[in-house]
Amino acid sequence: MNSDALILSRAAIVGPFIGAVLHVNEPVFDQPDNLRLWADGPRVEACFTDLVEGLLFKTRNGPKEAMLEFANLQASNIQRKTLVKLRAPTKPQFKKQLDLVAAYADLRADRAAEIVAQMAPPMAFWSSVVGLTAHRHKKTLQLMDLVFSLCIHVEMRFKHIFASIRPVAMSPQIQPMIETPGHGSWPSGHATEAFAMAVLLEALLNAASPQASPPNGSESREQLQRLAARIATNRVVAGVHYPVDSACGRLLGTALAEFLVARATGTKVHERGFDGRLFEGPHGEPLDFSLHQSMDHTSGHAYTRSASSTGVGNAPLVAWLWEEAIKEWA
């Protein structure tokens, strides 16, 4: 209907064509600020290609280990640097974790509404913590879309590599309350995405309030982390994940958000690792997921963080979006 109306309208008013008469400012070649002219979807896609340029995966079959590496392809001396190193739990450990999954099922009635709402990207939950609004924080929401896309890009490759089976395959009594996703269990994608969002928002709010003491991101950290943990645990309650899946997702999401911020700001990151074989109690009992577990051990624990840091270059398009998002919180 609109097309027909526009055709009629033009025919009635256009008159003889007299050529190009408007003065147009042509965009400058290959400038990040050209993103201002783009629609939301293409803008995020362009930033995504800038962000993931140089990411690659490496596996070692002997120890069944997988690494996410990064090579700054814009550097004159290209070197591969490890960002994340993962080793999965053993099959007996997953079997022990199943006891925890079965126990969590008692919470299904209480959390059903949350679980169903969080099957899609739970933006409303993050909005409720930091006051995100669609009309004020458009670039922030696009930055969140960007980290979500990064998580999907990485987590699905790791899920494929480790090919961990879901709880429902271990016991007919698990009976998940939602459909079991059609991909591997470890690491948890929801946990990865949730903790990436929490870390990204904390960093963004800190950057937007540098004069505050403590800055707004630090003030919001506890609530952001608690929300990420609840989103992750809700997947265990639903019967589609083990607690160790959430633990690894916490590590991976944190590392990916730190990578994005470093690419946007030209800062450095610390290599992070998760060894699922060490995620158990002192007597080999199954360990539940908890925010109280430190992720900053240098060795000898499930969570590790390298003492040294490494540069990951600068992604100009991501940097532009980052700076525009900061302005929305001024």
PDB file of N, CA and C in Angstrom, residues 213 285 313:
ATOM      1  N   SER A 213      34.059   7.531  43.585  1.00  0.00           N
ATOM      2  CA  SER A 213      34.872   6.653  44.425  1.00  0.00           C
ATOM      3  C   SER A 213      33.978   5.931  45.435  1.00  0.00           C
ATOM      4  N   GLU A 285      34.302 -35.455  46.184  1.00  0.00           N
ATOM      5  CA  GLU A 285      32.861 -35.255  46.114  1.00  0.00           C
ATOM      6  C   GLU A 285      32.529 -34.164  45.090  1.00  0.00           C
ATOM      7  N   GLY A 313      46.076  -5.656  20.957  1.00  0.00           N
ATOM      8  CA  GLY A 313      45.863  -4.661  19.919  1.00  0.00           C
ATOM      9  C   GLY A 313      44.617  -3.828  20.157  1.00  0.00           C
TER      10      GLY A 313
END
